[in-house]
Amino acid sequence: MLKYLLLPLIVFSGVAFSKVIHEERSLYRNIIVEDTSDLRCLKFNTKSSQTSQSCMYKNDPDKLVFNYTKLTFASLLVADNPKNVLIIGLGGGTLSNVIHELYPTAKIHNVEIDPAVTKVARDYFNFIENDLVTSSVQDGRIFIKRAAIKKQMYDWIILDAFNGDYIPEHLLTKEFFEEVQSVLAEGGVIAANTFSSSKLYEHESATYHAVFGDFINVSRENRSNRIILAGLKAPPTNEQIKAQVKILEPRLAKYGIDIKAISEFMHFTKDGQDWPADTKVLTDQYSPANLLNF
């Protein structure tokens, strides 16, 4: 792995100074860690864009920064008290850390393809690892294939892989989702971080529906992120969701998660699909990269 030292870069932006505190070229991308006042962000710099993958408040690391990470916890409204959690795509390890604090006896395994990202998460983002919180450097699809062979099961699977431009194509196909389904425990849920503004929106929706049936979209109006909650045998009732909100509200408040508000962003596809019935499903043979442009 190529690593090099970089003199601190300070950029004046409004009233805030941004300083690059780490930069390296990994096997997959340019990785940047940047401080702006109290905010520390992990960024991927690719040929087409520079995107923030994970951020934390240095003086309040428990508080979540990104909208999508907060929306991910809608999972707990449909499948609370996870025992075995699988996270594909590490970033700074924010999700793993919060889940570990919420459920200290749960087993959490993080899968990250880029060893440099894992090291940065440890060195700069307080990524917690112990006997219950583990990680491996591997392609997420290969990991899941091997987990299925070993008959390993997870009751909360979070798909959060991102290559700097979009979700890797091989993690967006019908065949991959079928592999994910094979390691989902009874009563568990899959939470996938994706986008409502993508040209792939309809194809992704059709593909999830082809494998899992009706699912839940969690998204805020005029925001680009959406979380897909899939794999549920039966959708929760409004009464069940309200009961869970009451339990979770005080537990999640310290992380900046307004679970009551998030519960109102849940849209059930059983109440109406927002993609054409003839939308083509993404497969290993049909996953067009040209549609990745927003």
PDB file of C-alpha atoms in Angstrom:
ATOM      1  CA  MET A   1       0.000   0.000   0.000  1.00  0.00           C
ATOM      2  CA  LEU A   2       1.418   3.339  -1.083  1.00  0.00           C
ATOM      3  CA  LYS A   3       1.511   5.968   1.630  1.00  0.00           C
ATOM      4  CA  TYR A   4       3.039   9.384   1.653  1.00  0.00           C
ATOM      5  CA  LEU A   5       3.300  12.433   3.865  1.00  0.00           C
ATOM      6  CA  LEU A   6       1.479  15.616   2.953  1.00  0.00           C
ATOM      7  CA  LEU A   7       2.114  19.041   4.389  1.00  0.00           C
ATOM      8  CA  PRO A   8      -1.038  20.376   6.067  1.00  0.00           C
ATOM      9  CA  LEU A   9      -3.259  22.170   3.567  1.00  0.00           C
ATOM     10  CA  ILE A  10      -5.319  25.042   4.924  1.00  0.00           C
ATOM     11  CA  VAL A  11      -8.160  26.461   2.853  1.00  0.00           C
ATOM     12  CA  PHE A  12     -10.178  29.522   3.823  1.00  0.00           C
ATOM     13  CA  SER A  13     -13.876  28.910   3.273  1.00  0.00           C
ATOM     14  CA  GLY A  14     -16.203  31.510   4.754  1.00  0.00           C
ATOM     15  CA  VAL A  15     -15.268  31.579   8.420  1.00  0.00           C
ATOM     16  CA  ALA A  16     -14.049  27.973   8.617  1.00  0.00           C
ATOM     17  CA  PHE A  17     -10.586  26.608   7.896  1.00  0.00           C
ATOM     18  CA  SER A  18     -10.237  23.160   6.363  1.00  0.00           C
ATOM     19  CA  LYS A  19      -7.046  21.241   7.002  1.00  0.00           C
ATOM     20  CA  VAL A  20      -6.062  17.961   5.405  1.00  0.00           C
ATOM     21  CA  ILE A  21      -4.585  15.865   8.212  1.00  0.00           C
ATOM     22  CA  HIS A  22      -4.071  12.678   6.204  1.00  0.00           C
ATOM     23  CA  GLU A  23      -3.971  11.741   2.535  1.00  0.00           C
ATOM     24  CA  GLU A  24      -2.985   8.563   0.769  1.00  0.00           C
ATOM     25  CA  ARG A  25      -3.498   6.689  -2.445  1.00  0.00           C
ATOM     26  CA  SER A  26      -4.942   3.252  -1.708  1.00  0.00           C
ATOM     27  CA  LEU A  27      -5.436   0.334  -4.071  1.00  0.00           C
ATOM     28  CA  TYR A  28      -8.867   1.729  -4.958  1.00  0.00           C
ATOM     29  CA  ARG A  29      -8.930   5.508  -4.541  1.00  0.00           C
ATOM     30  CA  ASN A  30      -7.428   8.652  -3.058  1.00  0.00           C
ATOM     31  CA  ILE A  31      -8.319   8.905   0.617  1.00  0.00           C
ATOM     32  CA  ILE A  32      -8.442  12.216   2.439  1.00  0.00           C
ATOM     33  CA  VAL A  33      -9.115  12.999   6.096  1.00  0.00           C
ATOM     34  CA  GLU A  34     -10.003  16.642   6.561  1.00  0.00           C
ATOM     35  CA  ASP A  35     -10.737  18.753   9.639  1.00  0.00           C
ATOM     36  CA  THR A  36     -13.025  21.780   9.442  1.00  0.00           C
ATOM     37  CA  SER A  37     -13.459  23.333  12.878  1.00  0.00           C
ATOM     38  CA  ASP A  38     -15.027  20.572  15.016  1.00  0.00           C
ATOM     39  CA  LEU A  39     -15.920  18.411  12.009  1.00  0.00           C
ATOM     40  CA  ARG A  40     -13.654  15.606  10.782  1.00  0.00           C
ATOM     41  CA  CYS A  41     -14.516  13.947   7.463  1.00  0.00           C
ATOM     42  CA  LEU A  42     -13.288  10.975   5.468  1.00  0.00           C
ATOM     43  CA  LYS A  43     -13.386  11.740   1.751  1.00  0.00           C
ATOM     44  CA  PHE A  44     -12.850   9.667  -1.385  1.00  0.00           C
ATOM     45  CA  ASN A  45     -11.331  11.576  -4.260  1.00  0.00           C
ATOM     46  CA  THR A  46     -12.074   9.849  -7.563  1.00  0.00           C
ATOM     47  CA  LYS A  47     -11.711  10.921 -11.174  1.00  0.00           C
ATOM     48  CA  SER A  48     -15.257  12.271 -11.286  1.00  0.00           C
ATOM     49  CA  SER A  49     -15.909  13.597  -7.793  1.00  0.00           C
ATOM     50  CA  GLN A  50     -14.861  14.119  -4.207  1.00  0.00           C
ATOM     51  CA  THR A  51     -17.391  12.815  -1.705  1.00  0.00           C
ATOM     52  CA  SER A  52     -17.568  12.690   2.081  1.00  0.00           C
ATOM     53  CA  GLN A  53     -17.956   9.078   3.215  1.00  0.00           C
ATOM     54  CA  SER A  54     -18.067   9.594   6.945  1.00  0.00           C
ATOM     55  CA  CYS A  55     -17.897  12.548   9.316  1.00  0.00           C
ATOM     56  CA  MET A  56     -17.785  12.987  13.055  1.00  0.00           C
ATOM     57  CA  TYR A  57     -17.857  15.839  15.539  1.00  0.00           C
ATOM     58  CA  LYS A  58     -14.516  15.648  17.352  1.00  0.00           C
ATOM     59  CA  ASN A  59     -15.970  17.094  20.553  1.00  0.00           C
ATOM     60  CA  ASP A  60     -19.143  14.978  20.406  1.00  0.00           C
ATOM     61  CA  PRO A  61     -18.312  11.778  18.462  1.00  0.00           C
ATOM     62  CA  ASP A  62     -21.553  10.057  19.514  1.00  0.00           C
ATOM     63  CA  LYS A  63     -23.686  12.569  17.623  1.00  0.00           C
ATOM     64  CA  LEU A  64     -24.321  11.490  14.038  1.00  0.00           C
ATOM     65  CA  VAL A  65     -23.605  13.949  11.236  1.00  0.00           C
ATOM     66  CA  PHE A  66     -25.184  12.483   8.106  1.00  0.00           C
ATOM     67  CA  ASN A  67     -28.884  12.231   7.361  1.00  0.00           C
ATOM     68  CA  TYR A  68     -28.551   8.737   5.890  1.00  0.00           C
ATOM     69  CA  THR A  69     -26.899   7.292   9.000  1.00  0.00           C
ATOM     70  CA  LYS A  70     -29.789   8.573  11.084  1.00  0.00           C
ATOM     71  CA  LEU A  71     -32.337   7.132   8.643  1.00  0.00           C
ATOM     72  CA  THR A  72     -30.625   3.732   8.889  1.00  0.00           C
ATOM     73  CA  PHE A  73     -31.901   3.423  12.463  1.00  0.00           C
ATOM     74  CA  ALA A  74     -35.439   3.154  11.115  1.00  0.00           C
ATOM     75  CA  SER A  75     -34.402  -0.519  10.985  1.00  0.00           C
ATOM     76  CA  LEU A  76     -34.991  -0.694  14.731  1.00  0.00           C
ATOM     77  CA  LEU A  77     -38.641   0.207  14.227  1.00  0.00           C
ATOM     78  CA  VAL A  78     -39.166  -3.083  12.392  1.00  0.00           C
ATOM     79  CA  ALA A  79     -36.566  -5.416  13.946  1.00  0.00           C
ATOM     80  CA  ASP A  80     -35.330  -4.290  17.350  1.00  0.00           C
ATOM     81  CA  ASN A  81     -32.667  -5.854  19.593  1.00  0.00           C
ATOM     82  CA  PRO A  82     -30.299  -7.307  16.965  1.00  0.00           C
ATOM     83  CA  LYS A  83     -27.977 -10.106  18.020  1.00  0.00           C
ATOM     84  CA  ASN A  84     -25.826 -10.510  14.881  1.00  0.00           C
ATOM     85  CA  VAL A  85     -25.120  -7.489  12.688  1.00  0.00           C
ATOM     86  CA  LEU A  86     -23.322  -7.418   9.349  1.00  0.00           C
ATOM     87  CA  ILE A  87     -22.158  -4.116   7.843  1.00  0.00           C
ATOM     88  CA  ILE A  88     -20.869  -4.058   4.258  1.00  0.00           C
ATOM     89  CA  GLY A  89     -18.803  -0.893   3.809  1.00  0.00           C
ATOM     90  CA  LEU A  90     -17.018   0.566   6.815  1.00  0.00           C
ATOM     91  CA  GLY A  91     -16.397   4.258   6.145  1.00  0.00           C
ATOM     92  CA  GLY A  92     -15.259   5.735   9.433  1.00  0.00           C
ATOM     93  CA  GLY A  93     -16.981   3.017  11.473  1.00  0.00           C
ATOM     94  CA  THR A  94     -19.689   5.382  12.734  1.00  0.00           C
ATOM     95  CA  LEU A  95     -22.592   2.971  12.358  1.00  0.00           C
ATOM     96  CA  SER A  96     -20.685   0.148  13.991  1.00  0.00           C
ATOM     97  CA  ASN A  97     -19.724   2.305  16.977  1.00  0.00           C
ATOM     98  CA  VAL A  98     -23.265   3.516  17.626  1.00  0.00           C
ATOM     99  CA  ILE A  99     -24.786   0.036  17.263  1.00  0.00           C
ATOM    100  CA  HIS A 100     -22.173  -1.356  19.663  1.00  0.00           C
ATOM    101  CA  GLU A 101     -23.009   1.274  22.252  1.00  0.00           C
ATOM    102  CA  LEU A 102     -26.746   0.656  21.860  1.00  0.00           C
ATOM    103  CA  TYR A 103     -26.416  -3.147  21.917  1.00  0.00           C
ATOM    104  CA  PRO A 104     -23.169  -3.982  23.746  1.00  0.00           C
ATOM    105  CA  THR A 105     -23.786  -7.754  23.655  1.00  0.00           C
ATOM    106  CA  ALA A 106     -24.515  -7.921  19.922  1.00  0.00           C
ATOM    107  CA  LYS A 107     -21.943  -9.355  17.531  1.00  0.00           C
ATOM    108  CA  ILE A 108     -21.052  -6.860  14.811  1.00  0.00           C
ATOM    109  CA  HIS A 109     -18.942  -7.708  11.792  1.00  0.00           C
ATOM    110  CA  ASN A 110     -17.744  -5.016   9.382  1.00  0.00           C
ATOM    111  CA  VAL A 111     -16.610  -5.872   5.856  1.00  0.00           C
ATOM    112  CA  GLU A 112     -14.478  -3.368   3.933  1.00  0.00           C
ATOM    113  CA  ILE A 113     -12.711  -4.021   0.642  1.00  0.00           C
ATOM    114  CA  ASP A 114     -10.044  -1.347   1.143  1.00  0.00           C
ATOM    115  CA  PRO A 115      -7.512  -1.997   3.941  1.00  0.00           C
ATOM    116  CA  ALA A 116      -6.543   1.676   3.913  1.00  0.00           C
ATOM    117  CA  VAL A 117     -10.107   2.676   4.864  1.00  0.00           C
ATOM    118  CA  THR A 118     -10.056   0.311   7.837  1.00  0.00           C
ATOM    119  CA  LYS A 119      -6.758   1.753   9.044  1.00  0.00           C
ATOM    120  CA  VAL A 120      -8.012   5.323   8.667  1.00  0.00           C
ATOM    121  CA  ALA A 121     -11.169   4.437  10.626  1.00  0.00           C
ATOM    122  CA  ARG A 122      -8.985   3.114  13.453  1.00  0.00           C
ATOM    123  CA  ASP A 123      -6.498   5.983  13.422  1.00  0.00           C
ATOM    124  CA  TYR A 124      -8.780   8.972  12.898  1.00  0.00           C
ATOM    125  CA  PHE A 125     -12.404   8.034  13.679  1.00  0.00           C
ATOM    126  CA  ASN A 126     -12.251   6.064  16.941  1.00  0.00           C
ATOM    127  CA  PHE A 127     -13.448   2.866  15.251  1.00  0.00           C
ATOM    128  CA  ILE A 128     -14.041   0.362  18.058  1.00  0.00           C
ATOM    129  CA  GLU A 129     -12.923  -3.253  17.706  1.00  0.00           C
ATOM    130  CA  ASN A 130     -13.064  -5.937  20.375  1.00  0.00           C
ATOM    131  CA  ASP A 131     -14.196  -9.541  20.851  1.00  0.00           C
ATOM    132  CA  LEU A 132     -17.719  -8.671  19.688  1.00  0.00           C
ATOM    133  CA  VAL A 133     -16.944  -5.995  17.097  1.00  0.00           C
ATOM    134  CA  THR A 134     -14.769  -7.375  14.324  1.00  0.00           C
ATOM    135  CA  SER A 135     -13.792  -6.499  10.779  1.00  0.00           C
ATOM    136  CA  SER A 136     -12.392  -8.144   7.697  1.00  0.00           C
ATOM    137  CA  VAL A 137     -10.821  -6.821   4.510  1.00  0.00           C
ATOM    138  CA  GLN A 138     -12.784  -8.436   1.718  1.00  0.00           C
ATOM    139  CA  ASP A 139     -15.182  -7.757  -1.116  1.00  0.00           C
ATOM    140  CA  GLY A 140     -18.675  -7.722   0.391  1.00  0.00           C
ATOM    141  CA  ARG A 141     -20.120 -10.119  -2.157  1.00  0.00           C
ATOM    142  CA  ILE A 142     -17.381 -12.682  -1.629  1.00  0.00           C
ATOM    143  CA  PHE A 143     -17.878 -12.417   2.138  1.00  0.00           C
ATOM    144  CA  ILE A 144     -21.609 -13.065   1.828  1.00  0.00           C
ATOM    145  CA  LYS A 145     -21.081 -16.010  -0.536  1.00  0.00           C
ATOM    146  CA  ARG A 146     -18.750 -17.611   2.012  1.00  0.00           C
ATOM    147  CA  ALA A 147     -21.072 -16.763   4.909  1.00  0.00           C
ATOM    148  CA  ALA A 148     -23.876 -18.592   3.111  1.00  0.00           C
ATOM    149  CA  ILE A 149     -21.688 -21.673   2.659  1.00  0.00           C
ATOM    150  CA  LYS A 150     -20.906 -21.580   6.393  1.00  0.00           C
ATOM    151  CA  LYS A 151     -24.642 -21.088   7.120  1.00  0.00           C
ATOM    152  CA  GLN A 152     -23.962 -17.901   9.060  1.00  0.00           C
ATOM    153  CA  MET A 153     -27.056 -15.783   9.687  1.00  0.00           C
ATOM    154  CA  TYR A 154     -27.510 -12.111  10.544  1.00  0.00           C
ATOM    155  CA  ASP A 155     -30.601 -10.335  11.825  1.00  0.00           C
ATOM    156  CA  TRP A 156     -29.493  -6.856  10.719  1.00  0.00           C
ATOM    157  CA  ILE A 157     -27.610  -6.513   7.439  1.00  0.00           C
ATOM    158  CA  ILE A 158     -26.532  -3.005   6.470  1.00  0.00           C
ATOM    159  CA  LEU A 159     -25.448  -2.454   2.861  1.00  0.00           C
ATOM    160  CA  ASP A 160     -23.364   0.708   2.834  1.00  0.00           C
ATOM    161  CA  ALA A 161     -20.671   0.108   0.218  1.00  0.00           C
ATOM    162  CA  PHE A 162     -19.673   3.078  -1.923  1.00  0.00           C
ATOM    163  CA  ASN A 163     -16.759   3.481  -4.290  1.00  0.00           C
ATOM    164  CA  GLY A 164     -16.738   7.274  -4.482  1.00  0.00           C
ATOM    165  CA  ASP A 165     -19.072   7.506  -7.462  1.00  0.00           C
ATOM    166  CA  TYR A 166     -21.884   5.100  -6.610  1.00  0.00           C
ATOM    167  CA  ILE A 167     -22.681   1.700  -5.147  1.00  0.00           C
ATOM    168  CA  PRO A 168     -20.486  -0.946  -6.815  1.00  0.00           C
ATOM    169  CA  GLU A 169     -22.432  -2.580  -9.661  1.00  0.00           C
ATOM    170  CA  HIS A 170     -21.988  -6.152  -8.439  1.00  0.00           C
ATOM    171  CA  LEU A 171     -23.654  -5.165  -5.145  1.00  0.00           C
ATOM    172  CA  LEU A 172     -26.807  -3.967  -6.919  1.00  0.00           C
ATOM    173  CA  THR A 173     -28.005  -7.052  -8.764  1.00  0.00           C
ATOM    174  CA  LYS A 174     -30.778  -9.599  -8.328  1.00  0.00           C
ATOM    175  CA  GLU A 175     -28.220 -12.365  -7.869  1.00  0.00           C
ATOM    176  CA  PHE A 176     -26.436 -10.442  -5.107  1.00  0.00           C
ATOM    177  CA  PHE A 177     -29.672  -9.676  -3.261  1.00  0.00           C
ATOM    178  CA  GLU A 178     -30.581 -13.366  -3.396  1.00  0.00           C
ATOM    179  CA  GLU A 179     -27.227 -14.125  -1.759  1.00  0.00           C
ATOM    180  CA  VAL A 180     -27.931 -11.503   0.917  1.00  0.00           C
ATOM    181  CA  GLN A 181     -31.372 -12.996   1.499  1.00  0.00           C
ATOM    182  CA  SER A 182     -29.773 -16.402   2.117  1.00  0.00           C
ATOM    183  CA  VAL A 183     -27.903 -15.081   5.191  1.00  0.00           C
ATOM    184  CA  LEU A 184     -30.790 -13.059   6.646  1.00  0.00           C
ATOM    185  CA  ALA A 185     -32.124 -14.574   9.857  1.00  0.00           C
ATOM    186  CA  GLU A 186     -35.824 -15.087  10.482  1.00  0.00           C
ATOM    187  CA  GLY A 187     -37.334 -11.799  11.612  1.00  0.00           C
ATOM    188  CA  GLY A 188     -34.298  -9.826  10.465  1.00  0.00           C
ATOM    189  CA  VAL A 189     -34.032  -6.795   8.200  1.00  0.00           C
ATOM    190  CA  ILE A 190     -31.775  -5.535   5.437  1.00  0.00           C
ATOM    191  CA  ALA A 191     -31.045  -1.797   5.410  1.00  0.00           C
ATOM    192  CA  ALA A 192     -29.552  -0.511   2.163  1.00  0.00           C
ATOM    193  CA  ASN A 193     -28.161   2.990   1.801  1.00  0.00           C
ATOM    194  CA  THR A 194     -28.966   4.272  -1.670  1.00  0.00           C
ATOM    195  CA  PHE A 195     -30.279   7.373  -3.422  1.00  0.00           C
ATOM    196  CA  SER A 196     -33.626   8.830  -4.420  1.00  0.00           C
ATOM    197  CA  SER A 197     -32.017  11.155  -6.975  1.00  0.00           C
ATOM    198  CA  SER A 198     -30.265   8.467  -9.037  1.00  0.00           C
ATOM    199  CA  LYS A 199     -31.255   7.491 -12.578  1.00  0.00           C
ATOM    200  CA  LEU A 200     -31.054   3.951 -11.240  1.00  0.00           C
ATOM    201  CA  TYR A 201     -33.879   4.620  -8.755  1.00  0.00           C
ATOM    202  CA  GLU A 202     -36.548   2.694 -10.649  1.00  0.00           C
ATOM    203  CA  HIS A 203     -34.194  -0.173 -11.554  1.00  0.00           C
ATOM    204  CA  GLU A 204     -33.008  -0.522  -7.964  1.00  0.00           C
ATOM    205  CA  SER A 205     -36.586  -0.506  -6.674  1.00  0.00           C
ATOM    206  CA  ALA A 206     -37.664  -3.133  -9.198  1.00  0.00           C
ATOM    207  CA  THR A 207     -34.661  -5.291  -8.316  1.00  0.00           C
ATOM    208  CA  TYR A 208     -35.261  -5.168  -4.560  1.00  0.00           C
ATOM    209  CA  HIS A 209     -38.946  -5.927  -5.135  1.00  0.00           C
ATOM    210  CA  ALA A 210     -38.126  -8.871  -7.412  1.00  0.00           C
ATOM    211  CA  VAL A 211     -36.144 -10.533  -4.602  1.00  0.00           C
ATOM    212  CA  PHE A 212     -37.751  -9.367  -1.356  1.00  0.00           C
ATOM    213  CA  GLY A 213     -41.279  -8.390  -2.340  1.00  0.00           C
ATOM    214  CA  ASP A 214     -42.724  -5.260  -0.746  1.00  0.00           C
ATOM    215  CA  PHE A 215     -40.219  -3.115   1.095  1.00  0.00           C
ATOM    216  CA  ILE A 216     -40.055   0.205   2.936  1.00  0.00           C
ATOM    217  CA  ASN A 217     -38.484   3.382   1.572  1.00  0.00           C
ATOM    218  CA  VAL A 218     -37.187   5.752   4.232  1.00  0.00           C
ATOM    219  CA  SER A 219     -36.531   9.162   2.745  1.00  0.00           C
ATOM    220  CA  ARG A 220     -37.069  12.842   3.373  1.00  0.00           C
ATOM    221  CA  GLU A 221     -38.640  15.071   0.769  1.00  0.00           C
ATOM    222  CA  ASN A 222     -36.092  16.972  -1.323  1.00  0.00           C
ATOM    223  CA  ARG A 223     -33.186  14.925   0.055  1.00  0.00           C
ATOM    224  CA  SER A 224     -31.048  12.673  -2.121  1.00  0.00           C
ATOM    225  CA  ASN A 225     -30.619   9.755   0.272  1.00  0.00           C
ATOM    226  CA  ARG A 226     -33.006   6.908   0.854  1.00  0.00           C
ATOM    227  CA  ILE A 227     -32.780   3.805   2.994  1.00  0.00           C
ATOM    228  CA  ILE A 228     -34.457   0.650   1.745  1.00  0.00           C
ATOM    229  CA  LEU A 229     -35.696  -1.724   4.448  1.00  0.00           C
ATOM    230  CA  ALA A 230     -36.173  -5.161   2.910  1.00  0.00           C
ATOM    231  CA  GLY A 231     -36.521  -8.799   3.851  1.00  0.00           C
ATOM    232  CA  LEU A 232     -39.505  -8.333   6.149  1.00  0.00           C
ATOM    233  CA  LYS A 233     -42.040 -11.146   6.142  1.00  0.00           C
ATOM    234  CA  ALA A 234     -44.795  -8.729   7.100  1.00  0.00           C
ATOM    235  CA  PRO A 235     -44.720  -4.933   7.413  1.00  0.00           C
ATOM    236  CA  PRO A 236     -45.228  -3.512  10.911  1.00  0.00           C
ATOM    237  CA  THR A 237     -48.514  -1.892  11.804  1.00  0.00           C
ATOM    238  CA  ASN A 238     -48.738   1.785  12.703  1.00  0.00           C
ATOM    239  CA  GLU A 239     -49.385   0.751  16.311  1.00  0.00           C
ATOM    240  CA  GLN A 240     -46.220  -1.366  16.389  1.00  0.00           C
ATOM    241  CA  ILE A 241     -44.162   1.490  14.979  1.00  0.00           C
ATOM    242  CA  LYS A 242     -45.560   3.952  17.513  1.00  0.00           C
ATOM    243  CA  ALA A 243     -44.755   1.553  20.344  1.00  0.00           C
ATOM    244  CA  GLN A 244     -41.173   1.182  19.112  1.00  0.00           C
ATOM    245  CA  VAL A 245     -40.781   4.956  18.758  1.00  0.00           C
ATOM    246  CA  LYS A 246     -41.735   5.365  22.406  1.00  0.00           C
ATOM    247  CA  ILE A 247     -39.099   2.827  23.481  1.00  0.00           C
ATOM    248  CA  LEU A 248     -36.321   4.062  21.197  1.00  0.00           C
ATOM    249  CA  GLU A 249     -36.808   7.828  21.410  1.00  0.00           C
ATOM    250  CA  PRO A 250     -34.881   8.402  24.665  1.00  0.00           C
ATOM    251  CA  ARG A 251     -32.155   5.894  23.709  1.00  0.00           C
ATOM    252  CA  LEU A 252     -31.436   7.460  20.324  1.00  0.00           C
ATOM    253  CA  ALA A 253     -31.663  11.142  21.258  1.00  0.00           C
ATOM    254  CA  LYS A 254     -27.991  11.396  22.308  1.00  0.00           C
ATOM    255  CA  TYR A 255     -26.947  10.449  18.764  1.00  0.00           C
ATOM    256  CA  GLY A 256     -29.007  13.243  17.238  1.00  0.00           C
ATOM    257  CA  ILE A 257     -31.551  10.723  15.928  1.00  0.00           C
ATOM    258  CA  ASP A 258     -35.169  11.916  15.995  1.00  0.00           C
ATOM    259  CA  ILE A 259     -36.752   8.505  15.571  1.00  0.00           C
ATOM    260  CA  LYS A 260     -40.287   9.887  15.765  1.00  0.00           C
ATOM    261  CA  ALA A 261     -39.628  12.159  12.789  1.00  0.00           C
ATOM    262  CA  ILE A 262     -37.885   9.326  10.942  1.00  0.00           C
ATOM    263  CA  SER A 263     -40.909   7.069  11.452  1.00  0.00           C
ATOM    264  CA  GLU A 264     -42.901   9.600   9.423  1.00  0.00           C
ATOM    265  CA  PHE A 265     -40.469   9.269   6.501  1.00  0.00           C
ATOM    266  CA  MET A 266     -41.321   5.580   6.020  1.00  0.00           C
ATOM    267  CA  HIS A 267     -43.146   4.791   2.767  1.00  0.00           C
ATOM    268  CA  PHE A 268     -44.498   1.276   2.185  1.00  0.00           C
ATOM    269  CA  THR A 269     -44.424  -0.057  -1.370  1.00  0.00           C
ATOM    270  CA  LYS A 270     -47.513  -2.140  -0.578  1.00  0.00           C
ATOM    271  CA  ASP A 271     -49.378   1.181  -0.548  1.00  0.00           C
ATOM    272  CA  GLY A 272     -48.240   1.964  -4.084  1.00  0.00           C
ATOM    273  CA  GLN A 273     -45.172   1.383  -6.223  1.00  0.00           C
ATOM    274  CA  ASP A 274     -43.443   4.462  -7.625  1.00  0.00           C
ATOM    275  CA  TRP A 275     -41.754   2.701 -10.548  1.00  0.00           C
ATOM    276  CA  PRO A 276     -43.254   1.335 -13.779  1.00  0.00           C
ATOM    277  CA  ALA A 277     -44.314  -2.312 -13.754  1.00  0.00           C
ATOM    278  CA  ASP A 278     -42.125  -3.078 -16.767  1.00  0.00           C
ATOM    279  CA  THR A 279     -38.926  -1.635 -15.227  1.00  0.00           C
ATOM    280  CA  LYS A 280     -35.967  -3.846 -16.038  1.00  0.00           C
ATOM    281  CA  VAL A 281     -34.391  -5.655 -13.094  1.00  0.00           C
ATOM    282  CA  LEU A 282     -30.637  -5.272 -12.578  1.00  0.00           C
ATOM    283  CA  THR A 283     -28.743  -8.534 -12.981  1.00  0.00           C
ATOM    284  CA  ASP A 284     -25.132  -9.657 -13.214  1.00  0.00           C
ATOM    285  CA  GLN A 285     -25.606  -9.502 -16.997  1.00  0.00           C
ATOM    286  CA  TYR A 286     -27.526  -6.208 -16.966  1.00  0.00           C
ATOM    287  CA  SER A 287     -26.128  -3.558 -14.630  1.00  0.00           C
ATOM    288  CA  PRO A 288     -25.415  -0.583 -16.894  1.00  0.00           C
ATOM    289  CA  ALA A 289     -22.728   1.737 -15.606  1.00  0.00           C
ATOM    290  CA  ASN A 290     -23.962   4.552 -17.869  1.00  0.00           C
ATOM    291  CA  LEU A 291     -27.043   4.934 -15.668  1.00  0.00           C
ATOM    292  CA  LEU A 292     -24.880   5.801 -12.671  1.00  0.00           C
ATOM    293  CA  ASN A 293     -24.714   9.444 -13.709  1.00  0.00           C
ATOM    294  CA  PHE A 294     -27.208  11.369 -11.596  1.00  0.00           C
TER     295      PHE A 294
END
